[in-house]
PDB file of C-alpha atoms in Angstrom:
ATOM      1  CA  MET Y   1      24.095 -45.151 102.838  1.00  0.00           C
ATOM      2  CA  LYS Y   2      21.818 -47.325 100.743  1.00  0.00           C
ATOM      3  CA  ASN Y   3      22.767 -50.473 102.711  1.00  0.00           C
ATOM      4  CA  THR Y   4      22.148 -48.698 106.018  1.00  0.00           C
ATOM      5  CA  LYS Y   5      18.668 -47.718 104.890  1.00  0.00           C
ATOM      6  CA  ARG Y   6      17.906 -51.319 103.899  1.00  0.00           C
ATOM      7  CA  LEU Y   7      19.167 -52.531 107.277  1.00  0.00           C
ATOM      8  CA  TYR Y   8      16.848 -50.101 109.091  1.00  0.00           C
ATOM      9  CA  TYR Y   9      13.888 -51.244 106.996  1.00  0.00           C
ATOM     10  CA  LEU Y  10      14.752 -54.875 107.674  1.00  0.00           C
ATOM     11  CA  ILE Y  11      15.041 -54.274 111.432  1.00  0.00           C
ATOM     12  CA  GLY Y  12      11.751 -52.325 111.388  1.00  0.00           C
ATOM     13  CA  LEU Y  13      10.035 -55.145 109.497  1.00  0.00           C
ATOM     14  CA  VAL Y  14      11.319 -57.745 111.983  1.00  0.00           C
ATOM     15  CA  VAL Y  15      10.157 -55.625 114.945  1.00  0.00           C
ATOM     16  CA  LEU Y  16       6.736 -55.122 113.321  1.00  0.00           C
ATOM     17  CA  ALA Y  17       6.409 -58.868 112.650  1.00  0.00           C
ATOM     18  CA  LEU Y  18       7.295 -59.632 116.289  1.00  0.00           C
ATOM     19  CA  LEU Y  19       4.717 -57.104 117.529  1.00  0.00           C
ATOM     20  CA  VAL Y  20       1.994 -58.599 115.320  1.00  0.00           C
ATOM     21  CA  TRP Y  21       2.901 -62.108 116.494  1.00  0.00           C
ATOM     22  CA  MET Y  22       2.830 -61.115 120.193  1.00  0.00           C
ATOM     23  CA  MET Y  23      -0.487 -59.259 119.837  1.00  0.00           C
ATOM     24  CA  ARG Y  24      -2.101 -62.208 118.019  1.00  0.00           C
ATOM     25  CA  ASP Y  25      -0.855 -64.569 120.711  1.00  0.00           C
ATOM     26  CA  THR Y  26      -2.151 -62.258 123.448  1.00  0.00           C
ATOM     27  CA  PHE Y  27      -5.674 -61.995 122.060  1.00  0.00           C
ATOM     28  CA  THR Y  28      -6.119 -65.673 121.150  1.00  0.00           C
ATOM     29  CA  GLN Y  29      -5.479 -67.266 124.553  1.00  0.00           C
ATOM     30  CA  PRO Y  30      -7.810 -70.172 125.380  1.00  0.00           C
ATOM     31  CA  GLY Y  31     -10.489 -69.614 128.012  1.00  0.00           C
ATOM     32  CA  THR Y  32     -13.722 -71.016 129.388  1.00  0.00           C
ATOM     33  CA  ASP Y  33     -15.617 -69.863 126.287  1.00  0.00           C
ATOM     34  CA  ASP Y  34     -13.606 -72.360 124.220  1.00  0.00           C
ATOM     35  CA  LEU Y  35     -14.894 -75.362 126.197  1.00  0.00           C
ATOM     36  CA  LYS Y  36     -17.621 -77.580 124.701  1.00  0.00           C
ATOM     37  CA  MET Y  37     -19.905 -77.546 127.755  1.00  0.00           C
ATOM     38  CA  ASP Y  38     -21.927 -74.741 129.291  1.00  0.00           C
ATOM     39  CA  PHE Y  39     -20.680 -73.688 132.731  1.00  0.00           C
ATOM     40  CA  ARG Y  40     -22.681 -71.417 135.035  1.00  0.00           C
ATOM     41  CA  GLU Y  41     -21.237 -70.276 138.339  1.00  0.00           C
ATOM     42  CA  VAL Y  42     -24.029 -70.268 140.930  1.00  0.00           C
ATOM     43  CA  ALA Y  43     -22.061 -69.577 144.122  1.00  0.00           C
ATOM     44  CA  ALA Y  44     -18.574 -68.433 145.047  1.00  0.00           C
ATOM     45  CA  TYR Y  45     -16.589 -67.802 148.211  1.00  0.00           C
ATOM     46  CA  ARG Y  46     -13.266 -65.999 148.658  1.00  0.00           C
ATOM     47  CA  ASN Y  47     -11.820 -65.220 152.047  1.00  0.00           C
ATOM     48  CA  GLU Y  48     -10.822 -61.642 152.712  1.00  0.00           C
ATOM     49  CA  ASN Y  49      -7.280 -62.513 153.740  1.00  0.00           C
ATOM     50  CA  ASN Y  50      -4.965 -60.637 151.384  1.00  0.00           C
ATOM     51  CA  THR Y  51      -1.776 -61.201 153.388  1.00  0.00           C
ATOM     52  CA  GLY Y  52      -1.902 -64.971 153.755  1.00  0.00           C
ATOM     53  CA  PRO Y  53      -3.328 -67.951 151.918  1.00  0.00           C
ATOM     54  CA  ILE Y  54      -6.376 -67.145 149.819  1.00  0.00           C
ATOM     55  CA  LYS Y  55      -9.162 -69.727 149.759  1.00  0.00           C
ATOM     56  CA  ARG Y  56     -11.529 -69.809 146.792  1.00  0.00           C
ATOM     57  CA  VAL Y  57     -14.532 -72.138 146.516  1.00  0.00           C
ATOM     58  CA  TYR Y  58     -16.896 -72.245 143.530  1.00  0.00           C
ATOM     59  CA  ALA Y  59     -20.145 -74.092 142.808  1.00  0.00           C
ATOM     60  CA  VAL Y  60     -20.733 -74.522 139.081  1.00  0.00           C
ATOM     61  CA  VAL Y  61     -23.675 -75.987 137.172  1.00  0.00           C
ATOM     62  CA  VAL Y  62     -22.668 -77.914 134.036  1.00  0.00           C
ATOM     63  CA  SER Y  63     -24.660 -79.023 131.006  1.00  0.00           C
ATOM     64  CA  ASP Y  64     -23.016 -82.447 130.662  1.00  0.00           C
ATOM     65  CA  SER Y  65     -20.561 -84.737 132.431  1.00  0.00           C
ATOM     66  CA  LEU Y  66     -17.499 -84.436 130.198  1.00  0.00           C
ATOM     67  CA  TRP Y  67     -14.813 -84.988 132.823  1.00  0.00           C
ATOM     68  CA  HIS Y  68     -11.934 -83.541 130.810  1.00  0.00           C
ATOM     69  CA  GLU Y  69     -13.895 -80.333 130.170  1.00  0.00           C
ATOM     70  CA  MET Y  70     -14.648 -79.953 133.887  1.00  0.00           C
ATOM     71  CA  GLU Y  71     -10.973 -80.388 134.722  1.00  0.00           C
ATOM     72  CA  GLN Y  72     -10.033 -77.794 132.090  1.00  0.00           C
ATOM     73  CA  TYR Y  73     -12.589 -75.372 133.559  1.00  0.00           C
ATOM     74  CA  GLY Y  74     -11.011 -75.851 136.988  1.00  0.00           C
ATOM     75  CA  LYS Y  75      -7.580 -75.076 135.548  1.00  0.00           C
ATOM     76  CA  PHE Y  76      -8.908 -71.793 134.131  1.00  0.00           C
ATOM     77  CA  MET Y  77     -10.147 -70.631 137.552  1.00  0.00           C
ATOM     78  CA  PRO Y  78      -8.005 -68.084 139.441  1.00  0.00           C
ATOM     79  CA  HIS Y  79      -5.409 -69.415 141.851  1.00  0.00           C
ATOM     80  CA  THR Y  80      -2.971 -67.694 144.184  1.00  0.00           C
ATOM     81  CA  LYS Y  81       0.399 -69.036 145.275  1.00  0.00           C
ATOM     82  CA  TYR Y  82       0.016 -70.713 148.696  1.00  0.00           C
ATOM     83  CA  GLY Y  83      -3.770 -70.476 148.274  1.00  0.00           C
ATOM     84  CA  ASN Y  84      -6.392 -73.124 147.616  1.00  0.00           C
ATOM     85  CA  THR Y  85      -9.000 -73.195 144.844  1.00  0.00           C
ATOM     86  CA  GLN Y  86     -11.855 -75.714 144.799  1.00  0.00           C
ATOM     87  CA  VAL Y  87     -14.575 -76.050 142.162  1.00  0.00           C
ATOM     88  CA  TYR Y  88     -17.621 -78.258 142.798  1.00  0.00           C
ATOM     89  CA  PHE Y  89     -19.666 -79.325 139.763  1.00  0.00           C
ATOM     90  CA  PHE Y  90     -23.432 -79.959 139.731  1.00  0.00           C
ATOM     91  CA  THR Y  91     -25.776 -80.921 136.876  1.00  0.00           C
ATOM     92  CA  ASP Y  92     -28.921 -79.226 138.165  1.00  0.00           C
ATOM     93  CA  GLU Y  93     -29.236 -75.679 139.460  1.00  0.00           C
ATOM     94  CA  ALA Y  94     -32.089 -76.698 141.777  1.00  0.00           C
ATOM     95  CA  HIS Y  95     -29.703 -79.108 143.536  1.00  0.00           C
ATOM     96  CA  ALA Y  96     -26.693 -76.790 143.674  1.00  0.00           C
ATOM     97  CA  PRO Y  97     -25.726 -74.612 146.645  1.00  0.00           C
ATOM     98  CA  LYS Y  98     -26.771 -70.970 146.563  1.00  0.00           C
ATOM     99  CA  LYS Y  99     -24.240 -69.965 149.235  1.00  0.00           C
ATOM    100  CA  LEU Y 100     -20.855 -71.379 150.199  1.00  0.00           C
ATOM    101  CA  ASN Y 101     -19.309 -71.424 153.679  1.00  0.00           C
ATOM    102  CA  ALA Y 102     -15.813 -70.422 154.716  1.00  0.00           C
ATOM    103  CA  GLU Y 103     -14.999 -73.823 156.230  1.00  0.00           C
ATOM    104  CA  GLU Y 104     -15.884 -77.431 155.467  1.00  0.00           C
ATOM    105  CA  PRO Y 105     -18.577 -78.429 154.827  1.00  0.00           C
ATOM    106  CA  TYR Y 106     -18.700 -75.673 152.209  1.00  0.00           C
ATOM    107  CA  PHE Y 107     -22.368 -76.385 151.488  1.00  0.00           C
ATOM    108  CA  GLU Y 108     -25.243 -78.428 152.919  1.00  0.00           C
ATOM    109  CA  GLU Y 109     -24.538 -82.143 153.206  1.00  0.00           C
ATOM    110  CA  SER Y 110     -27.926 -82.868 151.631  1.00  0.00           C
ATOM    111  CA  LEU Y 111     -26.460 -81.633 148.319  1.00  0.00           C
ATOM    112  CA  TYR Y 112     -23.462 -83.990 148.400  1.00  0.00           C
ATOM    113  CA  GLU Y 113     -25.263 -86.646 146.346  1.00  0.00           C
ATOM    114  CA  TYR Y 114     -25.780 -84.141 143.490  1.00  0.00           C
ATOM    115  CA  CYS Y 115     -22.114 -83.161 143.253  1.00  0.00           C
ATOM    116  CA  ILE Y 116     -20.613 -84.941 140.230  1.00  0.00           C
ATOM    117  CA  GLY Y 117     -17.060 -83.628 140.411  1.00  0.00           C
ATOM    118  CA  ARG Y 118     -14.512 -81.606 142.365  1.00  0.00           C
ATOM    119  CA  TYR Y 119     -11.427 -79.882 141.032  1.00  0.00           C
ATOM    120  CA  GLU Y 120      -8.845 -78.681 143.538  1.00  0.00           C
ATOM    121  CA  LYS Y 121      -5.619 -76.756 143.152  1.00  0.00           C
ATOM    122  CA  LYS Y 122      -3.616 -76.761 146.371  1.00  0.00           C
ATOM    123  CA  ALA Y 123      -1.075 -74.393 147.848  1.00  0.00           C
ATOM    124  CA  MET Y 124       1.999 -75.489 145.933  1.00  0.00           C
ATOM    125  CA  GLY Y 125       0.179 -76.004 142.632  1.00  0.00           C
ATOM    126  CA  GLN Y 126      -0.781 -79.668 143.051  1.00  0.00           C
ATOM    127  CA  GLU Y 127      -3.935 -80.274 141.029  1.00  0.00           C
ATOM    128  CA  GLY Y 128      -6.549 -82.966 141.340  1.00  0.00           C
ATOM    129  CA  PHE Y 129      -9.910 -83.829 139.853  1.00  0.00           C
ATOM    130  CA  VAL Y 130     -12.252 -86.309 141.552  1.00  0.00           C
ATOM    131  CA  LYS Y 131     -15.410 -87.772 140.015  1.00  0.00           C
ATOM    132  CA  TYR Y 132     -18.296 -88.098 142.480  1.00  0.00           C
ATOM    133  CA  PRO Y 133     -16.251 -86.859 145.476  1.00  0.00           C
ATOM    134  CA  PHE Y 134     -18.869 -87.662 148.126  1.00  0.00           C
ATOM    135  CA  ARG Y 135     -19.647 -91.265 147.172  1.00  0.00           C
TER     136      ARG Y 135
END
């Protein structure tokens, strides 16, 4: 009887430890707040197609040109299987698009020279980051 009670306490302790570990892991996931740069989304587009491929396009103003941080930000953006997510990075809000279009060109061609980076995640999960995509 005494050994059975110890076994129950041991099992309970293991279950409690696993729960604490899972909860800690759940609430400490990395996100955009953990990045060193400031990111401000100024425009976004998402098509209304919920049965087929979902296209997402974002225009983001950044505080610096840390390429790795921009790529990480792109990886944190939502993506749907068979969909396409594109993030365009700009350094100045005055030279960033206020509205994005459904088809290319997603924003005015006069703003191309101010775009410093583009992150894209394609339909089957292929990722790519391009510095100065319009030069």
